[in-house]
Amino acid sequence: METFLIKAVQLVLSLSILVLIHEFGHFIFARLFKVRVEKFYLFFDPWFSLFRFKPKNSDTEYGIGWLPLGGYCKISGMIDESMDREQMAQPPKPYEFRSKSAGQRLLIMTAGVIFNFLLALFIYSMVLLRWGDTYIPLRNVTCGMEYSSTFKNIGFQDGDILLKADTTTLERFNENCLRNVVNARTVTVLRDGQDVVIEIPEDMMQRILRDKEGFAYYRIPMIIAEVQRESAIEAGLKKDDRVTGVNGVSAIAASDIINELYANREKNVRIDILRNGRPLSIDAPVDSLGHLGVNIYNDPGSIYEVATVRYNFFNSFPAGITLGINTLKGYVNDMKYVFTKEGAKNVGGFGAIGSLFPASWNWRIFWERTALLSIILAFMNILPIPALDGGHVMFLLYEVVARRKPGDKFLEYAQITGMIILFSLFIFANGNDVLKFFFR
């Protein structure tokens, strides 16, 4: 329950920041062009609101709704989700959206997307300034990776060290690494000291989505971080001992050692270890759960040498901008998989978004996820779907090219159609979350 609450708080806080910034973009450009803003709300307020306030001599009501599905900035003289037919039936007034030039209206409609993208660039820059860019170079992962069965089926083996995707050197293990591998014709790995070339099928991403087993993870040796149980102390196990085998069965990865210990539950076993570079063998008891009574290092960063690039105030911004643009490119590239059968099954709603956040509070991860969601929100909103900003932009561009506005009745029907599409997508995405929860 605590884990759920921590993730939920992070999700609500992150989305609240993004919605406020997005709607503030519309608001500030509307006011810049002297367009009246009637409402500025975080969350939606059908029937009632949790809080509302209208300053004296102000045309705008500010508030917080009870339905946390977004927010809105109600602009006078505009066909939007409020479907204010009465206002639109009146003659246009100078302070209304519809009375302004196409260029001004275009800026008002794109401002939310622009502000979300700029927010992402700013957050990435500040994260790099505060924490730097920390990662484990793949060349330092001396034990290689452990691969899913999906990748083993095409020729990968546990322990392979990733080197190149086609001619691109694989520097770090992240989303771009997976994209490079999936989109490559061949991947070169280091196996037993020799370069091995593996061919990648064209439908590799579809296989990953179908099997739901992922790509790979760091292969971690079993190194003792703490000796807890008295029996382990009496056996002679010590902190920083590296376990290399059980009963003469050698293994590099902690997962293999753990499996071997589990197979020898409630028995005394012969443990092969490396201590300060010297090989030793120790007899130790294994409990009914297959444990030795020790804690081991699980964080790859505590096993492999980490690289950190530091940034000052001035060079953090170019680096943050580059990171933001590359993140957008990667997300746009991934969108093509959404329209496949397997991709559609993996579309998620609030549950999927909430899973992006860690189970314990970590400010760096929180801000990185918020920046990612800001980019996603910007991209999704600019899609040419009626009811989204991109839909309004599409009709404005038509007006510029055709030199005439679409009729109000047409725009009204388009708005309704767009809302039906979005609501259907909302049900589909969150329905997927429910199915995954009960049938995972």
CSV table of C-alpha atoms in Angstrom, one decimal:
chain,number,residue,atom,x,y,z
A,1,MET,CA,0.0,0.0,0.0
A,2,GLU,CA,2.9,2.4,0.9
A,3,THR,CA,4.5,1.7,-2.5
A,4,PHE,CA,1.2,2.5,-4.3
A,5,LEU,CA,0.8,5.7,-2.4
A,6,ILE,CA,4.3,6.9,-3.1
A,7,LYS,CA,3.9,6.2,-6.8
A,8,ALA,CA,0.4,7.8,-6.8
A,9,VAL,CA,1.7,11.0,-5.2
A,10,GLN,CA,4.6,11.3,-7.7
A,11,LEU,CA,2.2,10.7,-10.6
A,12,VAL,CA,-0.3,13.3,-9.4
A,13,LEU,CA,2.4,15.9,-8.6
A,14,SER,CA,4.1,15.4,-11.9
A,15,LEU,CA,0.9,15.6,-14.0
A,16,SER,CA,-0.2,18.6,-12.0
A,17,ILE,CA,3.0,20.5,-12.9
A,18,LEU,CA,2.7,19.5,-16.6
A,19,VAL,CA,-1.0,20.5,-16.9
A,20,LEU,CA,-0.4,23.8,-15.2
A,21,ILE,CA,2.5,24.7,-17.4
A,22,HIS,CA,0.6,23.6,-20.5
A,23,GLU,CA,-2.5,25.6,-19.7
A,24,PHE,CA,-0.4,28.6,-18.6
A,25,GLY,CA,1.1,28.6,-22.1
A,26,HIS,CA,-2.4,29.0,-23.6
A,27,PHE,CA,-3.2,31.6,-20.9
A,28,ILE,CA,-0.2,33.8,-21.3
A,29,PHE,CA,-0.4,34.0,-25.1
A,30,ALA,CA,-4.2,34.6,-24.9
A,31,ARG,CA,-3.6,37.6,-22.5
A,32,LEU,CA,-0.7,38.8,-24.7
A,33,PHE,CA,-3.1,39.1,-27.6
A,34,LYS,CA,-5.8,40.6,-25.3
A,35,VAL,CA,-8.1,37.6,-25.5
A,36,ARG,CA,-10.3,37.0,-22.5
A,37,VAL,CA,-9.7,33.9,-20.5
A,38,GLU,CA,-12.8,32.9,-18.6
A,39,LYS,CA,-11.5,29.9,-16.6
A,40,PHE,CA,-8.0,28.6,-15.6
A,41,TYR,CA,-8.4,25.2,-13.9
A,42,LEU,CA,-6.2,22.4,-12.7
A,43,PHE,CA,-8.3,19.2,-13.3
A,44,PHE,CA,-11.8,19.2,-14.7
A,45,ASP,CA,-14.8,20.5,-12.7
A,46,PRO,CA,-18.0,18.9,-14.0
A,47,TRP,CA,-20.9,19.9,-11.6
A,48,PHE,CA,-18.6,21.3,-8.9
A,49,SER,CA,-15.0,22.3,-8.1
A,50,LEU,CA,-12.8,21.7,-5.0
A,51,PHE,CA,-11.6,25.3,-5.1
A,52,ARG,CA,-12.3,28.4,-7.1
A,53,PHE,CA,-11.3,32.0,-6.9
A,54,LYS,CA,-12.0,35.1,-9.0
A,55,PRO,CA,-9.9,38.1,-8.2
A,56,LYS,CA,-11.6,41.5,-8.1
A,57,ASN,CA,-11.8,43.2,-11.5
A,58,SER,CA,-10.6,40.0,-13.2
A,59,ASP,CA,-12.3,38.2,-16.1
A,60,THR,CA,-10.7,34.9,-15.1
A,61,GLU,CA,-11.9,32.3,-12.5
A,62,TYR,CA,-9.1,30.2,-11.1
A,63,GLY,CA,-9.8,26.8,-9.6
A,64,ILE,CA,-9.1,23.1,-8.9
A,65,GLY,CA,-11.5,20.5,-10.2
A,66,TRP,CA,-12.2,17.1,-8.7
A,67,LEU,CA,-11.6,15.0,-11.8
A,68,PRO,CA,-7.8,14.6,-12.3
A,69,LEU,CA,-7.8,13.9,-16.0
A,70,GLY,CA,-6.0,17.1,-17.1
A,71,GLY,CA,-6.9,20.8,-16.9
A,72,TYR,CA,-8.2,23.5,-19.1
A,73,CYS,CA,-8.0,27.2,-20.0
A,74,LYS,CA,-11.4,28.4,-21.2
A,75,ILE,CA,-10.8,31.1,-23.8
A,76,SER,CA,-13.6,33.3,-24.9
A,77,GLY,CA,-14.9,32.8,-28.5
A,78,MET,CA,-13.4,29.4,-29.0
A,79,ILE,CA,-15.1,26.1,-29.6
A,80,ASP,CA,-13.6,23.8,-27.0
A,81,GLU,CA,-14.5,21.1,-24.6
A,82,SER,CA,-16.9,23.5,-22.8
A,83,MET,CA,-19.2,23.4,-25.9
A,84,ASP,CA,-20.5,26.9,-25.1
A,85,ARG,CA,-23.0,27.2,-28.0
A,86,GLU,CA,-24.7,30.2,-26.5
A,87,GLN,CA,-21.5,32.3,-26.6
A,88,MET,CA,-20.7,31.2,-30.1
A,89,ALA,CA,-24.2,32.2,-31.3
A,90,GLN,CA,-23.5,35.8,-30.4
A,91,PRO,CA,-21.7,38.2,-32.8
A,92,PRO,CA,-17.8,38.1,-32.3
A,93,LYS,CA,-16.4,40.5,-29.8
A,94,PRO,CA,-13.0,42.2,-29.9
A,95,TYR,CA,-11.7,40.3,-26.9
A,96,GLU,CA,-12.7,36.9,-28.3
A,97,PHE,CA,-10.4,34.2,-29.8
A,98,ARG,CA,-12.3,34.1,-33.1
A,99,SER,CA,-11.8,37.9,-33.6
A,100,LYS,CA,-8.0,37.6,-33.7
A,101,SER,CA,-5.8,36.9,-36.7
A,102,ALA,CA,-5.0,33.4,-37.8
A,103,GLY,CA,-1.4,33.9,-36.8
A,104,GLN,CA,-2.3,35.0,-33.2
A,105,ARG,CA,-4.7,32.1,-32.8
A,106,LEU,CA,-2.1,29.7,-34.0
A,107,LEU,CA,0.4,31.0,-31.4
A,108,ILE,CA,-2.3,30.7,-28.7
A,109,MET,CA,-3.1,27.1,-29.6
A,110,THR,CA,0.6,25.9,-29.9
A,111,ALA,CA,1.7,27.7,-26.8
A,112,GLY,CA,0.8,24.8,-24.5
A,113,VAL,CA,2.9,22.3,-26.5
A,114,ILE,CA,5.8,24.8,-26.7
A,115,PHE,CA,5.7,25.4,-23.0
A,116,ASN,CA,5.7,21.6,-22.3
A,117,PHE,CA,8.7,21.1,-24.5
A,118,LEU,CA,10.6,24.0,-23.1
A,119,LEU,CA,9.8,22.7,-19.6
A,120,ALA,CA,11.3,19.3,-20.5
A,121,LEU,CA,14.5,21.0,-21.8
A,122,PHE,CA,14.8,23.1,-18.7
A,123,ILE,CA,14.3,20.1,-16.3
A,124,TYR,CA,16.8,18.0,-18.2
A,125,SER,CA,19.3,20.9,-18.0
A,126,MET,CA,18.8,21.3,-14.2
A,127,VAL,CA,19.1,17.6,-13.6
A,128,LEU,CA,22.4,17.6,-15.4
A,129,LEU,CA,23.5,20.6,-13.5
A,130,ARG,CA,22.5,19.1,-10.1
A,131,TRP,CA,23.5,15.5,-10.6
A,132,GLY,CA,25.5,15.3,-13.8
A,133,ASP,CA,25.2,12.4,-16.2
A,134,THR,CA,26.0,9.2,-14.4
A,135,TYR,CA,26.1,5.9,-16.2
A,136,ILE,CA,27.9,2.5,-16.5
A,137,PRO,CA,29.9,2.3,-19.7
A,138,LEU,CA,29.1,-1.0,-21.4
A,139,ARG,CA,32.8,-1.7,-21.8
A,140,ASN,CA,33.0,-1.7,-18.0
A,141,VAL,CA,30.4,-4.5,-17.6
A,142,THR,CA,33.0,-7.2,-17.5
A,143,CYS,CA,30.5,-10.0,-16.8
A,144,GLY,CA,28.3,-9.0,-19.7
A,145,MET,CA,24.5,-9.0,-19.7
A,146,GLU,CA,21.8,-11.5,-18.9
A,147,TYR,CA,19.4,-11.7,-21.9
A,148,SER,CA,15.7,-12.5,-22.1
A,149,SER,CA,14.7,-15.7,-23.9
A,150,THR,CA,13.5,-13.5,-26.8
A,151,PHE,CA,17.1,-12.4,-27.5
A,152,LYS,CA,18.6,-15.8,-26.7
A,153,ASN,CA,16.4,-17.3,-29.4
A,154,ILE,CA,18.2,-15.2,-32.0
A,155,GLY,CA,21.7,-16.0,-30.8
A,156,PHE,CA,22.6,-13.9,-27.7
A,157,GLN,CA,24.1,-15.6,-24.7
A,158,ASP,CA,24.4,-14.6,-21.1
A,159,GLY,CA,27.7,-12.9,-20.6
A,160,ASP,CA,27.8,-11.3,-24.0
A,161,ILE,CA,29.2,-7.8,-23.8
A,162,LEU,CA,27.4,-5.4,-26.2
A,163,LEU,CA,29.9,-3.6,-28.5
A,164,LYS,CA,28.2,-2.3,-31.7
A,165,ALA,CA,24.8,-2.1,-33.5
A,166,ASP,CA,25.8,-2.1,-37.1
A,167,THR,CA,28.6,0.5,-37.0
A,168,THR,CA,27.3,2.4,-34.0
A,169,THR,CA,29.3,1.9,-30.8
A,170,LEU,CA,27.0,1.0,-27.9
A,171,GLU,CA,28.1,3.2,-25.1
A,172,ARG,CA,25.5,2.8,-22.4
A,173,PHE,CA,22.6,0.6,-21.5
A,174,ASN,CA,19.4,2.6,-21.9
A,175,GLU,CA,16.4,3.1,-24.2
A,176,ASN,CA,18.6,4.2,-27.1
A,177,CYS,CA,20.7,1.1,-26.7
A,178,LEU,CA,17.6,-1.0,-27.2
A,179,ARG,CA,16.4,1.1,-30.2
A,180,ASN,CA,19.9,0.8,-31.8
A,181,VAL,CA,19.9,-3.0,-31.3
A,182,VAL,CA,16.3,-3.5,-32.5
A,183,ASN,CA,16.8,-1.3,-35.6
A,184,ALA,CA,20.2,-2.8,-36.5
A,185,ARG,CA,20.8,-5.5,-39.1
A,186,THR,CA,23.6,-7.0,-37.0
A,187,VAL,CA,24.9,-6.6,-33.4
A,188,THR,CA,28.5,-7.3,-32.4
A,189,VAL,CA,29.2,-8.7,-29.0
A,190,LEU,CA,32.3,-9.7,-27.1
A,191,ARG,CA,32.0,-13.4,-26.2
A,192,ASP,CA,34.9,-15.3,-24.6
A,193,GLY,CA,37.3,-12.7,-25.8
A,194,GLN,CA,36.2,-12.8,-29.4
A,195,ASP,CA,33.9,-10.6,-31.5
A,196,VAL,CA,30.7,-12.4,-32.4
A,197,VAL,CA,28.2,-11.0,-34.9
A,198,ILE,CA,24.5,-11.6,-34.4
A,199,GLU,CA,21.8,-11.0,-37.0
A,200,ILE,CA,18.7,-9.1,-35.9
A,201,PRO,CA,15.4,-10.0,-37.4
A,202,GLU,CA,13.3,-7.2,-38.9
A,203,ASP,CA,10.4,-7.9,-36.6
A,204,MET,CA,12.5,-7.9,-33.4
A,205,MET,CA,10.4,-5.2,-31.7
A,206,GLN,CA,7.2,-7.1,-32.4
A,207,ARG,CA,8.8,-10.2,-30.8
A,208,ILE,CA,9.7,-8.1,-27.7
A,209,LEU,CA,6.2,-6.8,-27.4
A,210,ARG,CA,4.7,-10.2,-28.0
A,211,ASP,CA,6.9,-12.1,-25.4
A,212,LYS,CA,6.9,-9.3,-22.8
A,213,GLU,CA,10.3,-10.4,-21.5
A,214,GLY,CA,12.2,-7.3,-22.2
A,215,PHE,CA,15.8,-7.1,-23.5
A,216,ALA,CA,18.5,-7.7,-21.0
A,217,TYR,CA,20.0,-6.6,-17.6
A,218,TYR,CA,23.4,-6.3,-16.1
A,219,ARG,CA,25.0,-9.7,-15.2
A,220,ILE,CA,26.0,-9.2,-11.6
A,221,PRO,CA,28.5,-11.4,-9.7
A,222,MET,CA,27.6,-12.6,-6.2
A,223,ILE,CA,29.6,-10.3,-3.9
A,224,ILE,CA,28.7,-10.3,-0.2
A,225,ALA,CA,27.7,-6.9,1.1
A,226,GLU,CA,26.9,-8.0,4.7
A,227,VAL,CA,27.2,-11.2,6.7
A,228,GLN,CA,24.0,-11.4,8.8
A,229,ARG,CA,23.5,-14.9,10.2
A,230,GLU,CA,25.6,-16.4,12.9
A,231,SER,CA,26.0,-19.6,10.9
A,232,ALA,CA,27.5,-17.6,8.0
A,233,ILE,CA,29.9,-15.9,10.3
A,234,GLU,CA,30.9,-19.2,11.9
A,235,ALA,CA,31.5,-20.6,8.4
A,236,GLY,CA,34.0,-17.9,7.7
A,237,LEU,CA,32.1,-15.8,5.1
A,238,LYS,CA,33.2,-12.2,5.0
A,239,LYS,CA,32.1,-8.9,3.5
A,240,ASP,CA,33.3,-8.4,-0.1
A,241,ASP,CA,33.9,-12.2,-0.6
A,242,ARG,CA,32.9,-13.1,-4.2
A,243,VAL,CA,31.1,-16.4,-4.5
A,244,THR,CA,32.2,-18.2,-7.7
A,245,GLY,CA,30.8,-21.7,-7.2
A,246,VAL,CA,28.7,-24.2,-5.2
A,247,ASN,CA,29.8,-27.8,-4.7
A,248,GLY,CA,32.3,-27.5,-7.6
A,249,VAL,CA,29.7,-26.0,-10.0
A,250,SER,CA,31.3,-22.8,-11.1
A,251,ALA,CA,29.1,-19.7,-12.0
A,252,ILE,CA,29.8,-16.1,-12.8
A,253,ALA,CA,26.3,-14.6,-12.2
A,254,ALA,CA,24.6,-14.2,-8.8
A,255,SER,CA,21.4,-15.6,-10.4
A,256,ASP,CA,23.2,-18.9,-11.2
A,257,ILE,CA,24.7,-19.1,-7.7
A,258,ILE,CA,21.3,-18.4,-6.1
A,259,ASN,CA,19.7,-21.2,-8.2
A,260,GLU,CA,22.4,-23.6,-7.2
A,261,LEU,CA,21.9,-22.7,-3.5
A,262,TYR,CA,18.1,-23.2,-3.8
A,263,ALA,CA,18.7,-26.7,-5.3
A,264,ASN,CA,20.7,-27.5,-2.1
A,265,ARG,CA,18.2,-26.3,0.5
A,266,GLU,CA,18.8,-27.4,4.1
A,267,LYS,CA,22.2,-28.9,3.2
A,268,ASN,CA,25.8,-28.0,3.9
A,269,VAL,CA,27.6,-27.0,0.7
A,270,ARG,CA,31.1,-26.2,-0.4
A,271,ILE,CA,31.3,-22.5,-1.4
A,272,ASP,CA,34.1,-21.4,-3.7
A,273,ILE,CA,35.0,-17.7,-3.2
A,274,LEU,CA,37.6,-15.1,-4.2
A,275,ARG,CA,38.9,-13.1,-1.3
A,276,ASN,CA,41.3,-10.3,-2.1
A,277,GLY,CA,42.0,-12.1,-5.4
A,278,ARG,CA,42.8,-15.4,-3.7
A,279,PRO,CA,40.6,-18.5,-4.3
A,280,LEU,CA,39.2,-20.2,-1.1
A,281,SER,CA,36.7,-22.9,-0.4
A,282,ILE,CA,34.4,-22.8,2.7
A,283,ASP,CA,31.7,-25.2,4.0
A,284,ALA,CA,28.5,-23.3,4.8
A,285,PRO,CA,24.9,-24.3,5.7
A,286,VAL,CA,22.0,-23.3,3.4
A,287,ASP,CA,18.6,-22.7,5.0
A,288,SER,CA,15.2,-23.9,3.9
A,289,LEU,CA,14.8,-20.9,1.5
A,290,GLY,CA,18.1,-21.5,-0.2
A,291,HIS,CA,19.9,-18.6,1.6
A,292,LEU,CA,23.3,-18.4,3.1
A,293,GLY,CA,22.4,-15.7,5.6
A,294,VAL,CA,24.2,-12.9,3.8
A,295,ASN,CA,23.2,-9.8,1.8
A,296,ILE,CA,24.7,-9.2,-1.6
A,297,TYR,CA,25.3,-6.2,-3.8
A,298,ASN,CA,22.4,-5.8,-6.2
A,299,ASP,CA,23.1,-2.4,-7.6
A,300,PRO,CA,25.3,-2.6,-10.8
A,301,GLY,CA,26.7,0.7,-9.8
A,302,SER,CA,28.3,-0.8,-6.8
A,303,ILE,CA,29.9,-3.6,-8.9
A,304,TYR,CA,31.0,-1.9,-12.1
A,305,GLU,CA,33.0,1.3,-12.5
A,306,VAL,CA,30.7,4.3,-13.1
A,307,ALA,CA,31.3,7.3,-15.3
A,308,THR,CA,30.0,10.7,-14.5
A,309,VAL,CA,30.0,13.8,-16.7
A,310,ARG,CA,29.7,17.0,-14.7
A,311,TYR,CA,28.2,20.2,-16.1
A,312,ASN,CA,28.3,23.8,-15.0
A,313,PHE,CA,25.4,26.3,-15.4
A,314,PHE,CA,26.3,27.3,-18.9
A,315,ASN,CA,27.1,24.0,-20.6
A,316,SER,CA,24.1,22.2,-18.8
A,317,PHE,CA,21.7,23.9,-21.2
A,318,PRO,CA,23.1,22.7,-24.5
A,319,ALA,CA,23.4,19.2,-23.0
A,320,GLY,CA,19.8,19.4,-21.7
A,321,ILE,CA,18.5,20.6,-25.0
A,322,THR,CA,20.3,17.7,-26.8
A,323,LEU,CA,19.0,15.2,-24.3
A,324,GLY,CA,15.4,16.6,-24.8
A,325,ILE,CA,15.6,16.5,-28.6
A,326,ASN,CA,17.0,13.0,-28.6
A,327,THR,CA,14.3,11.8,-26.2
A,328,LEU,CA,11.6,13.3,-28.5
A,329,LYS,CA,13.1,11.6,-31.5
A,330,GLY,CA,13.2,8.3,-29.7
A,331,TYR,CA,9.6,8.6,-28.6
A,332,VAL,CA,8.4,9.6,-32.1
A,333,ASN,CA,10.3,6.6,-33.5
A,334,ASP,CA,8.6,4.3,-31.0
A,335,MET,CA,5.2,5.5,-31.9
A,336,LYS,CA,5.1,3.4,-35.1
A,337,TYR,CA,4.9,0.3,-33.0
A,338,VAL,CA,1.7,1.5,-31.3
A,339,PHE,CA,-0.2,0.8,-34.6
A,340,THR,CA,0.8,-2.9,-34.6
A,341,LYS,CA,-1.2,-5.6,-33.0
A,342,GLU,CA,1.4,-6.3,-30.3
A,343,GLY,CA,2.0,-2.6,-29.7
A,344,ALA,CA,-1.7,-1.9,-29.2
A,345,LYS,CA,-1.8,-4.5,-26.5
A,346,ASN,CA,1.0,-2.7,-24.6
A,347,VAL,CA,-0.7,0.7,-24.6
A,348,GLY,CA,-1.2,1.8,-21.0
A,349,GLY,CA,-3.0,4.5,-19.1
A,350,PHE,CA,-2.5,5.9,-15.6
A,351,GLY,CA,-1.2,2.5,-14.3
A,352,ALA,CA,1.5,2.4,-16.9
A,353,ILE,CA,2.4,6.0,-16.4
A,354,GLY,CA,2.5,5.5,-12.6
A,355,SER,CA,4.9,2.5,-13.0
A,356,LEU,CA,7.5,4.8,-14.5
A,357,PHE,CA,8.0,6.2,-11.0
A,358,PRO,CA,10.1,4.4,-8.3
A,359,ALA,CA,8.7,2.8,-5.2
A,360,SER,CA,10.7,5.1,-3.0
A,361,TRP,CA,11.1,8.9,-3.4
A,362,ASN,CA,14.0,9.9,-5.6
A,363,TRP,CA,14.1,13.5,-6.7
A,364,ARG,CA,16.4,12.8,-9.7
A,365,ILE,CA,14.2,10.1,-11.1
A,366,PHE,CA,11.0,12.1,-10.4
A,367,TRP,CA,12.3,15.1,-12.4
A,368,GLU,CA,13.6,12.8,-15.2
A,369,ARG,CA,10.2,11.1,-15.5
A,370,THR,CA,8.4,14.5,-15.4
A,371,ALA,CA,10.6,15.7,-18.2
A,372,LEU,CA,9.8,12.6,-20.3
A,373,LEU,CA,6.1,12.9,-19.6
A,374,SER,CA,6.3,16.6,-20.6
A,375,ILE,CA,7.7,15.6,-24.0
A,376,ILE,CA,5.1,12.9,-24.4
A,377,LEU,CA,2.3,15.4,-23.5
A,378,ALA,CA,3.6,17.9,-26.0
A,379,PHE,CA,3.8,15.4,-28.8
A,380,MET,CA,0.4,13.8,-28.1
A,381,ASN,CA,-1.2,17.2,-27.9
A,382,ILE,CA,0.1,18.3,-31.3
A,383,LEU,CA,-1.4,15.3,-33.0
A,384,PRO,CA,-4.0,16.4,-35.6
A,385,ILE,CA,-7.0,15.0,-33.6
A,386,PRO,CA,-10.0,17.3,-33.1
A,387,ALA,CA,-10.3,18.3,-29.4
A,388,LEU,CA,-6.5,18.3,-29.1
A,389,ASP,CA,-4.3,21.4,-29.7
A,390,GLY,CA,-3.1,19.7,-32.9
A,391,GLY,CA,-6.7,19.5,-34.2
A,392,HIS,CA,-7.2,23.2,-33.7
A,393,VAL,CA,-3.9,23.9,-35.4
A,394,MET,CA,-4.9,21.7,-38.3
A,395,PHE,CA,-8.1,23.7,-38.9
A,396,LEU,CA,-6.1,27.0,-38.5
A,397,LEU,CA,-3.7,25.9,-41.2
A,398,TYR,CA,-6.6,25.0,-43.4
A,399,GLU,CA,-7.9,28.5,-42.9
A,400,VAL,CA,-4.5,30.0,-43.8
A,401,VAL,CA,-4.2,27.9,-47.0
A,402,ALA,CA,-7.9,28.1,-48.1
A,403,ARG,CA,-8.3,31.7,-46.8
A,404,ARG,CA,-11.6,30.9,-45.2
A,405,LYS,CA,-12.6,29.6,-41.8
A,406,PRO,CA,-14.3,26.2,-41.3
A,407,GLY,CA,-17.9,26.7,-40.2
A,408,ASP,CA,-18.8,26.8,-36.5
A,409,LYS,CA,-21.1,23.9,-36.9
A,410,PHE,CA,-18.4,21.8,-38.6
A,411,LEU,CA,-15.9,22.8,-35.8
A,412,GLU,CA,-18.5,21.8,-33.2
A,413,TYR,CA,-19.1,18.4,-34.7
A,414,ALA,CA,-15.3,17.9,-35.1
A,415,GLN,CA,-14.9,18.8,-31.4
A,416,ILE,CA,-17.5,16.2,-30.4
A,417,THR,CA,-15.9,13.6,-32.7
A,418,GLY,CA,-12.4,14.3,-31.2
A,419,MET,CA,-13.8,14.0,-27.6
A,420,ILE,CA,-15.3,10.6,-28.5
A,421,ILE,CA,-12.0,9.4,-30.0
A,422,LEU,CA,-10.0,10.6,-26.9
A,423,PHE,CA,-12.5,9.1,-24.5
A,424,SER,CA,-12.4,5.8,-26.4
A,425,LEU,CA,-8.6,5.8,-26.3
A,426,PHE,CA,-8.7,6.7,-22.6
A,427,ILE,CA,-10.9,3.6,-21.9
A,428,PHE,CA,-8.8,1.4,-24.1
A,429,ALA,CA,-5.5,2.4,-22.5
A,430,ASN,CA,-6.7,2.1,-18.9
A,431,GLY,CA,-8.6,-1.1,-19.7
A,432,ASN,CA,-5.3,-2.5,-20.8
A,433,ASP,CA,-3.9,-1.6,-17.4
A,434,VAL,CA,-6.7,-3.4,-15.7
A,435,LEU,CA,-6.2,-6.5,-17.8
A,436,LYS,CA,-2.5,-6.5,-17.1
A,437,PHE,CA,-3.1,-6.2,-13.4
A,438,PHE,CA,-5.5,-9.2,-13.2
A,439,PHE,CA,-3.9,-11.4,-15.9
A,440,ARG,CA,-0.2,-10.7,-15.7
